[in-house]
mmCIF file of C-alpha atoms in Angstrom:
data_model
loop_
_atom_site.group_PDB
_atom_site.id
_atom_site.type_symbol
_atom_site.label_atom_id
_atom_site.label_comp_id
_atom_site.label_asym_id
_atom_site.label_seq_id
_atom_site.Cartn_x
_atom_site.Cartn_y
_atom_site.Cartn_z
ATOM 1 C CA MET A 1 61.055 -10.356 -31.015
ATOM 2 C CA ASN A 2 60.987 -6.634 -30.856
ATOM 3 C CA GLN A 3 59.447 -6.537 -34.499
ATOM 4 C CA THR A 4 56.468 -8.760 -33.517
ATOM 5 C CA LEU A 5 52.977 -6.907 -33.085
ATOM 6 C CA PHE A 6 50.297 -9.135 -31.439
ATOM 7 C CA VAL A 7 46.784 -7.497 -32.122
ATOM 8 C CA SER A 8 43.880 -8.753 -30.349
ATOM 9 C CA ASP A 9 40.157 -8.210 -30.352
ATOM 10 C CA LEU A 10 38.418 -7.681 -27.061
ATOM 11 C CA ASP A 11 34.842 -8.931 -26.736
ATOM 12 C CA GLY A 12 34.748 -12.743 -27.410
ATOM 13 C CA THR A 13 38.514 -12.820 -27.688
ATOM 14 C CA LEU A 14 40.416 -11.457 -25.015
ATOM 15 C CA LEU A 15 37.866 -10.815 -22.495
ATOM 16 C CA ASN A 16 35.783 -13.642 -20.756
ATOM 17 C CA LYS A 17 32.042 -13.902 -20.258
ATOM 18 C CA ASP A 18 32.403 -11.647 -17.199
ATOM 19 C CA GLN A 19 34.029 -8.726 -19.535
ATOM 20 C CA GLN A 20 37.386 -9.594 -17.496
ATOM 21 C CA ILE A 21 40.939 -10.397 -18.749
ATOM 22 C CA SER A 22 41.951 -13.709 -17.154
ATOM 23 C CA GLN A 23 45.016 -14.031 -15.135
ATOM 24 C CA GLN A 24 46.534 -16.540 -17.586
ATOM 25 C CA ASN A 25 46.081 -14.135 -20.297
ATOM 26 C CA LEU A 26 47.310 -11.030 -18.305
ATOM 27 C CA ALA A 27 50.575 -13.358 -17.536
ATOM 28 C CA ALA A 28 51.004 -14.535 -21.224
ATOM 29 C CA ILE A 29 50.951 -11.050 -22.375
ATOM 30 C CA ARG A 30 53.303 -9.621 -19.741
ATOM 31 C CA ILE A 31 55.820 -12.361 -20.743
ATOM 32 C CA PHE A 32 55.332 -11.571 -24.508
ATOM 33 C CA ARG A 33 56.183 -7.864 -23.691
ATOM 34 C CA GLU A 34 59.027 -8.588 -21.537
ATOM 35 C CA LEU A 35 60.681 -10.547 -24.174
ATOM 36 C CA GLY A 36 60.243 -7.733 -26.574
ATOM 37 C CA GLY A 37 56.863 -8.209 -28.233
ATOM 38 C CA ILE A 38 54.501 -5.595 -28.667
ATOM 39 C CA PHE A 39 50.872 -6.133 -27.999
ATOM 40 C CA THR A 40 47.859 -3.807 -28.687
ATOM 41 C CA LEU A 41 44.122 -4.013 -29.024
ATOM 42 C CA ALA A 42 41.762 -3.620 -32.073
ATOM 43 C CA THR A 43 38.286 -3.411 -30.928
ATOM 44 C CA GLY A 44 34.928 -1.644 -32.019
ATOM 45 C CA ARG A 45 34.775 -0.009 -28.586
ATOM 46 C CA MET A 46 35.250 3.842 -27.837
ATOM 47 C CA GLU A 47 38.145 5.323 -25.637
ATOM 48 C CA ALA A 48 36.089 5.270 -22.579
ATOM 49 C CA ALA A 49 35.002 1.669 -22.792
ATOM 50 C CA VAL A 50 38.623 0.456 -23.554
ATOM 51 C CA MET A 51 40.719 2.514 -20.937
ATOM 52 C CA PRO A 52 40.120 0.145 -18.110
ATOM 53 C CA PHE A 53 41.695 -2.678 -20.004
ATOM 54 C CA ILE A 54 44.543 -0.321 -21.290
ATOM 55 C CA LYS A 55 45.251 0.519 -17.606
ATOM 56 C CA GLU A 56 45.108 -3.053 -16.678
ATOM 57 C CA LEU A 57 47.503 -4.119 -19.375
ATOM 58 C CA ASP A 58 49.642 -0.988 -18.879
ATOM 59 C CA LEU A 59 49.769 -0.577 -22.563
ATOM 60 C CA ASP A 60 52.181 1.977 -24.264
ATOM 61 C CA VAL A 61 51.422 1.610 -27.682
ATOM 62 C CA PRO A 62 48.253 2.888 -29.720
ATOM 63 C CA VAL A 63 45.256 1.020 -29.979
ATOM 64 C CA ILE A 64 42.666 0.667 -32.569
ATOM 65 C CA LEU A 65 39.183 1.818 -31.857
ATOM 66 C CA TYR A 66 35.809 1.997 -33.312
ATOM 67 C CA ASN A 67 36.700 -0.839 -35.738
ATOM 68 C CA GLY A 68 39.423 0.941 -37.424
ATOM 69 C CA ALA A 69 37.861 4.438 -37.559
ATOM 70 C CA ARG A 70 40.245 5.709 -35.027
ATOM 71 C CA ILE A 71 43.722 5.225 -33.514
ATOM 72 C CA TYR A 72 44.411 6.454 -29.913
ATOM 73 C CA ASN A 73 47.462 7.058 -28.106
ATOM 74 C CA PRO A 74 46.878 6.435 -24.472
ATOM 75 C CA ILE A 75 50.110 7.641 -23.270
ATOM 76 C CA THR A 76 49.832 11.085 -24.833
ATOM 77 C CA GLU A 77 46.057 10.908 -25.212
ATOM 78 C CA GLU A 78 46.391 11.933 -28.818
ATOM 79 C CA VAL A 79 44.073 10.810 -31.766
ATOM 80 C CA LEU A 80 46.712 9.758 -34.388
ATOM 81 C CA TYR A 81 44.084 8.513 -36.900
ATOM 82 C CA ASP A 82 40.815 9.759 -37.592
ATOM 83 C CA LYS A 83 37.951 8.948 -40.057
ATOM 84 C CA HIS A 84 34.271 10.353 -40.145
ATOM 85 C CA LEU A 85 31.166 9.247 -41.634
ATOM 86 C CA PRO A 86 29.520 11.757 -44.249
ATOM 87 C CA LEU A 87 26.104 11.339 -42.826
ATOM 88 C CA LEU A 88 23.478 13.609 -44.308
ATOM 89 C CA GLN A 89 20.175 14.671 -42.359
ATOM 90 C CA GLU A 90 17.844 13.254 -44.709
ATOM 91 C CA LEU A 91 19.554 9.686 -44.389
ATOM 92 C CA TRP A 92 19.725 10.060 -40.544
ATOM 93 C CA GLN A 93 16.014 11.049 -40.169
ATOM 94 C CA GLN A 94 15.163 7.981 -42.227
ATOM 95 C CA ILE A 95 17.149 5.693 -40.059
ATOM 96 C CA VAL A 96 15.390 7.161 -36.943
ATOM 97 C CA SER A 97 11.900 6.788 -38.354
ATOM 98 C CA SER A 98 12.546 3.212 -39.361
ATOM 99 C CA LEU A 99 13.478 2.256 -35.652
ATOM 100 C CA THR A 100 11.256 0.704 -33.124
ATOM 101 C CA ILE A 101 11.332 -0.007 -29.274
ATOM 102 C CA ASP A 102 13.430 -3.257 -30.082
ATOM 103 C CA VAL A 103 16.330 -1.289 -31.367
ATOM 104 C CA GLY A 104 19.370 0.486 -29.642
ATOM 105 C CA LEU A 105 20.665 3.433 -31.709
ATOM 106 C CA PHE A 106 24.169 4.863 -30.949
ATOM 107 C CA VAL A 107 26.070 7.751 -32.394
ATOM 108 C CA TYR A 108 29.771 7.934 -31.688
ATOM 109 C CA ARG A 109 31.136 11.591 -32.328
ATOM 110 C CA ASP A 110 34.440 13.233 -30.753
ATOM 111 C CA GLY A 111 34.950 10.441 -28.275
ATOM 112 C CA GLN A 112 31.325 10.489 -26.893
ATOM 113 C CA VAL A 113 28.396 8.416 -27.535
ATOM 114 C CA TYR A 114 24.737 9.468 -27.781
ATOM 115 C CA THR A 115 21.273 8.001 -28.338
ATOM 116 C CA PRO A 116 17.923 9.383 -29.251
ATOM 117 C CA ASN A 117 16.289 6.833 -26.805
ATOM 118 C CA ARG A 118 17.549 5.311 -23.652
ATOM 119 C CA ASN A 119 15.543 2.096 -24.060
ATOM 120 C CA GLU A 120 16.381 -1.376 -22.375
ATOM 121 C CA ILE A 121 18.778 -2.059 -25.119
ATOM 122 C CA VAL A 122 20.738 0.752 -24.610
ATOM 123 C CA LYS A 123 20.785 0.428 -20.920
ATOM 124 C CA LYS A 124 22.075 -3.114 -21.241
ATOM 125 C CA HIS A 125 24.728 -2.042 -23.573
ATOM 126 C CA GLU A 126 25.792 0.806 -21.385
ATOM 127 C CA GLU A 127 26.097 -1.701 -18.271
ATOM 128 C CA LYS A 128 28.370 -4.022 -20.615
ATOM 129 C CA ASP A 129 30.709 -1.284 -21.788
ATOM 130 C CA GLN A 130 30.562 0.743 -18.724
ATOM 131 C CA VAL A 131 29.804 3.973 -20.562
ATOM 132 C CA LYS A 132 26.704 6.235 -20.192
ATOM 133 C CA CYS A 133 25.191 7.662 -23.213
ATOM 134 C CA SER A 134 24.090 11.192 -23.619
ATOM 135 C CA LEU A 135 20.634 11.633 -24.869
ATOM 136 C CA LEU A 136 20.881 13.129 -28.475
ATOM 137 C CA THR A 137 19.074 16.397 -28.907
ATOM 138 C CA GLU A 138 17.666 17.744 -32.109
ATOM 139 C CA ASN A 139 19.665 20.585 -32.627
ATOM 140 C CA MET A 140 22.856 18.483 -32.638
ATOM 141 C CA VAL A 141 25.304 18.957 -35.535
ATOM 142 C CA MET A 142 25.357 15.535 -37.202
ATOM 143 C CA ASP A 143 28.910 15.972 -38.457
ATOM 144 C CA ARG A 144 32.317 14.287 -37.184
ATOM 145 C CA ILE A 145 30.386 11.126 -36.877
ATOM 146 C CA THR A 146 33.005 8.406 -36.070
ATOM 147 C CA LYS A 147 30.270 5.457 -36.476
ATOM 148 C CA LEU A 148 26.590 4.451 -36.042
ATOM 149 C CA LEU A 149 25.655 1.329 -34.092
ATOM 150 C CA LEU A 150 22.339 -0.463 -34.109
ATOM 151 C CA ILE A 151 21.533 -3.185 -31.854
ATOM 152 C CA SER A 152 18.623 -5.531 -32.431
ATOM 153 C CA SER A 153 17.422 -9.160 -32.313
ATOM 154 C CA ASP A 154 15.417 -8.265 -35.135
ATOM 155 C CA LEU A 155 17.802 -9.186 -38.071
ATOM 156 C CA GLY A 156 15.214 -8.232 -40.589
ATOM 157 C CA LEU A 157 15.194 -4.782 -39.276
ATOM 158 C CA LEU A 158 19.012 -4.315 -39.190
ATOM 159 C CA LYS A 159 18.915 -5.676 -42.702
ATOM 160 C CA ALA A 160 16.500 -2.885 -43.598
ATOM 161 C CA VAL A 161 18.603 -0.060 -42.273
ATOM 162 C CA GLU A 162 21.557 -1.599 -44.093
ATOM 163 C CA GLN A 163 19.636 -1.490 -47.285
ATOM 164 C CA LEU A 164 18.518 1.938 -46.613
ATOM 165 C CA VAL A 165 21.993 3.078 -46.239
ATOM 166 C CA HIS A 166 22.842 1.303 -49.422
ATOM 167 C CA ASP A 167 20.020 2.846 -51.461
ATOM 168 C CA HIS A 168 21.081 6.439 -50.307
ATOM 169 C CA GLY A 169 24.509 6.025 -51.671
ATOM 170 C CA MET A 170 26.404 7.300 -48.776
ATOM 171 C CA PRO A 171 30.072 6.251 -48.829
ATOM 172 C CA ASN A 172 30.366 3.872 -45.752
ATOM 173 C CA GLU A 173 31.511 0.575 -44.592
ATOM 174 C CA ILE A 174 28.887 -1.875 -43.079
ATOM 175 C CA VAL A 175 29.837 -4.724 -40.777
ATOM 176 C CA TYR A 176 28.384 -6.993 -38.108
ATOM 177 C CA SER A 177 30.578 -6.826 -35.003
ATOM 178 C CA GLU A 178 28.240 -9.327 -33.306
ATOM 179 C CA TRP A 179 25.314 -11.120 -34.876
ATOM 180 C CA ASN A 180 22.990 -8.392 -33.662
ATOM 181 C CA TYR A 181 25.546 -5.506 -33.916
ATOM 182 C CA LEU A 182 25.072 -3.587 -37.095
ATOM 183 C CA GLU A 183 27.832 -1.023 -37.573
ATOM 184 C CA ILE A 184 27.681 1.808 -40.017
ATOM 185 C CA LEU A 185 31.523 3.144 -40.565
ATOM 186 C CA PRO A 186 33.378 5.909 -42.363
ATOM 187 C CA PRO A 187 34.456 4.546 -46.066
ATOM 188 C CA ASN A 188 37.501 2.483 -46.325
ATOM 189 C CA VAL A 189 37.316 1.732 -42.545
ATOM 190 C CA SER A 190 38.358 -1.573 -41.022
ATOM 191 C CA LYS A 191 40.556 -3.077 -38.338
ATOM 192 C CA GLY A 192 42.731 -4.198 -41.273
ATOM 193 C CA ASN A 193 43.487 -0.987 -42.845
ATOM 194 C CA ALA A 194 44.090 0.375 -39.309
ATOM 195 C CA LEU A 195 46.471 -2.116 -38.609
ATOM 196 C CA GLN A 196 48.465 -1.162 -41.794
ATOM 197 C CA GLU A 197 48.177 2.713 -40.577
ATOM 198 C CA LEU A 198 49.476 1.420 -36.961
ATOM 199 C CA LEU A 199 52.352 -0.174 -38.605
ATOM 200 C CA ARG A 200 53.299 3.145 -40.349
ATOM 201 C CA ILE A 201 52.800 5.043 -37.136
ATOM 202 C CA LEU A 202 54.985 2.776 -35.034
ATOM 203 C CA SER A 203 57.718 2.671 -38.189
ATOM 204 C CA ILE A 204 58.554 -1.126 -37.250
ATOM 205 C CA GLU A 205 61.036 -2.472 -39.811
ATOM 206 C CA ASN A 206 60.064 -5.995 -41.253
ATOM 207 C CA ALA A 207 57.280 -6.309 -38.421
ATOM 208 C CA TYR A 208 55.814 -9.640 -38.347
ATOM 209 C CA THR A 209 51.959 -9.174 -37.152
ATOM 210 C CA MET A 210 49.735 -11.580 -35.559
ATOM 211 C CA ALA A 211 46.033 -11.135 -34.973
ATOM 212 C CA VAL A 212 43.171 -12.820 -33.095
ATOM 213 C CA GLY A 213 39.344 -12.308 -33.173
ATOM 214 C CA ASP A 214 36.067 -13.658 -33.213
ATOM 215 C CA ASN A 215 33.610 -11.957 -35.469
ATOM 216 C CA LEU A 216 33.067 -10.679 -39.051
ATOM 217 C CA ASN A 217 34.509 -7.199 -38.234
ATOM 218 C CA ASP A 218 37.701 -9.117 -37.584
ATOM 219 C CA ILE A 219 37.981 -10.562 -41.262
ATOM 220 C CA SER A 220 39.951 -7.634 -42.581
ATOM 221 C CA LEU A 221 42.204 -7.957 -39.389
ATOM 222 C CA MET A 222 42.854 -11.729 -40.405
ATOM 223 C CA GLU A 223 43.566 -10.646 -43.964
ATOM 224 C CA SER A 224 45.961 -7.805 -43.085
ATOM 225 C CA ALA A 225 48.081 -9.774 -40.610
ATOM 226 C CA ASP A 226 50.982 -12.185 -41.308
ATOM 227 C CA MET A 227 49.217 -14.672 -38.984
ATOM 228 C CA GLY A 228 45.642 -14.633 -38.325
ATOM 229 C CA TYR A 229 44.000 -16.634 -35.561
ATOM 230 C CA ALA A 230 40.387 -17.393 -35.085
ATOM 231 C CA VAL A 231 39.217 -18.321 -31.419
ATOM 232 C CA GLU A 232 37.356 -21.457 -31.357
ATOM 233 C CA ASN A 233 33.932 -19.628 -30.672
ATOM 234 C CA ALA A 234 34.482 -17.503 -33.706
ATOM 235 C CA HIS A 235 31.885 -16.973 -36.474
ATOM 236 C CA PRO A 236 32.080 -19.660 -39.053
ATOM 237 C CA ASP A 237 33.351 -17.208 -41.960
ATOM 238 C CA LEU A 238 35.947 -15.776 -39.749
ATOM 239 C CA LYS A 239 37.139 -19.314 -39.235
ATOM 240 C CA LYS A 240 37.522 -20.045 -42.920
ATOM 241 C CA MET A 241 39.637 -16.783 -43.330
ATOM 242 C CA ALA A 242 41.828 -17.400 -40.362
ATOM 243 C CA ASP A 243 45.292 -19.109 -40.716
ATOM 244 C CA ASP A 244 44.702 -21.130 -37.573
ATOM 245 C CA ILE A 245 42.120 -21.643 -35.158
ATOM 246 C CA THR A 246 42.898 -21.569 -31.364
ATOM 247 C CA ILE A 247 40.862 -22.512 -28.254
ATOM 248 C CA HIS A 248 37.758 -20.984 -26.962
ATOM 249 C CA HIS A 249 38.040 -17.661 -25.574
ATOM 250 C CA GLU A 250 37.092 -18.910 -22.141
ATOM 251 C CA GLN A 251 39.942 -21.221 -22.043
ATOM 252 C CA HIS A 252 42.406 -18.106 -22.283
ATOM 253 C CA ALA A 253 43.048 -18.253 -26.016
ATOM 254 C CA ILE A 254 45.557 -15.313 -26.030
ATOM 255 C CA ALA A 255 47.808 -17.207 -23.526
ATOM 256 C CA ALA A 256 47.458 -20.175 -25.927
ATOM 257 C CA ILE A 257 48.458 -18.260 -29.088
ATOM 258 C CA ILE A 258 51.518 -16.617 -27.238
ATOM 259 C CA LYS A 259 52.985 -19.858 -25.616
ATOM 260 C CA LYS A 260 52.491 -21.503 -29.209
ATOM 261 C CA TYR A 261 54.616 -18.638 -30.650
ATOM 262 C CA LEU A 262 57.212 -18.479 -27.878
ATOM 263 C CA ILE A 263 57.894 -22.232 -28.383
ATOM 264 C CA GLU A 264 58.067 -21.680 -32.152
ATOM 265 C CA GLN A 265 60.788 -18.787 -31.618
ATOM 266 C CA GLY A 266 62.635 -21.507 -29.438
ATOM 267 C CA VAL A 267 61.885 -19.796 -25.949
ATOM 268 C CA THR A 268 62.213 -22.326 -23.204
ATOM 269 C CA LEU A 269 59.205 -21.930 -20.891
ATOM 270 C CA ASN A 270 60.390 -22.916 -17.479
ATOM 271 C CA GLU A 271 58.300 -22.690 -14.385
ATOM 272 C CA SER A 272 58.589 -18.944 -14.352
ATOM 273 C CA LEU A 273 57.428 -18.597 -17.947
ATOM 274 C CA GLU A 274 54.583 -21.162 -17.769
ATOM 275 C CA ILE A 275 51.679 -19.401 -18.945
ATOM 276 C CA ALA A 276 49.296 -21.854 -20.112
#
């Protein structure tokens, strides 16, 4: 089993509604790893927003962050893979000018997150991710940008920004990580591409990869993995792409996938291994 890599999304997948990893999921991951499996994360979050879960899981392999724009080794604290958005000042000014009070704008750069306006949407996101945004100043150099995130319940406005970026012609990837989260990523960046880069970094021969997610930013992960799972609460389009659909994330979906896999591998789940 030491050639099996299991990659999980965080929000809406591994984490429950309280932003916690259930004891059932923790136990299943521990058993999977004790039996030789390799477990890691692929998330849209930044380092600071993921570190509490890395520590809780005691992960010792690199994690995929920013929806694939960066691969980070939590043991050595090294950035192993890093992509940047070729954001021009003209486009940036047009994006900022198009915003209303109903939009939260986040700029991720060099492991930090900035915002031009700490409105209620920004404050709510800070609370969810447990990461404080720094205020974006006018003299900040807009280079080495990892990604832009816009949050709004006004989908028309998000679509207008998406069209603005498209019309400008800047090389990029756009993905919705939640129904109201528009992410502008560097060109050729996705969780799926990052998974292939992670395999190269880990140098696992004949690796078997499993992945699980819940939203549109996980489609490439499903396509890249040998076995792609969608949680029951996943976006309908992700369910169409997945190889299998597991239970709701609130019902300890990661534990269910691991149990199913271990049984398929002929592992006898006695009382000490009963995980879900």
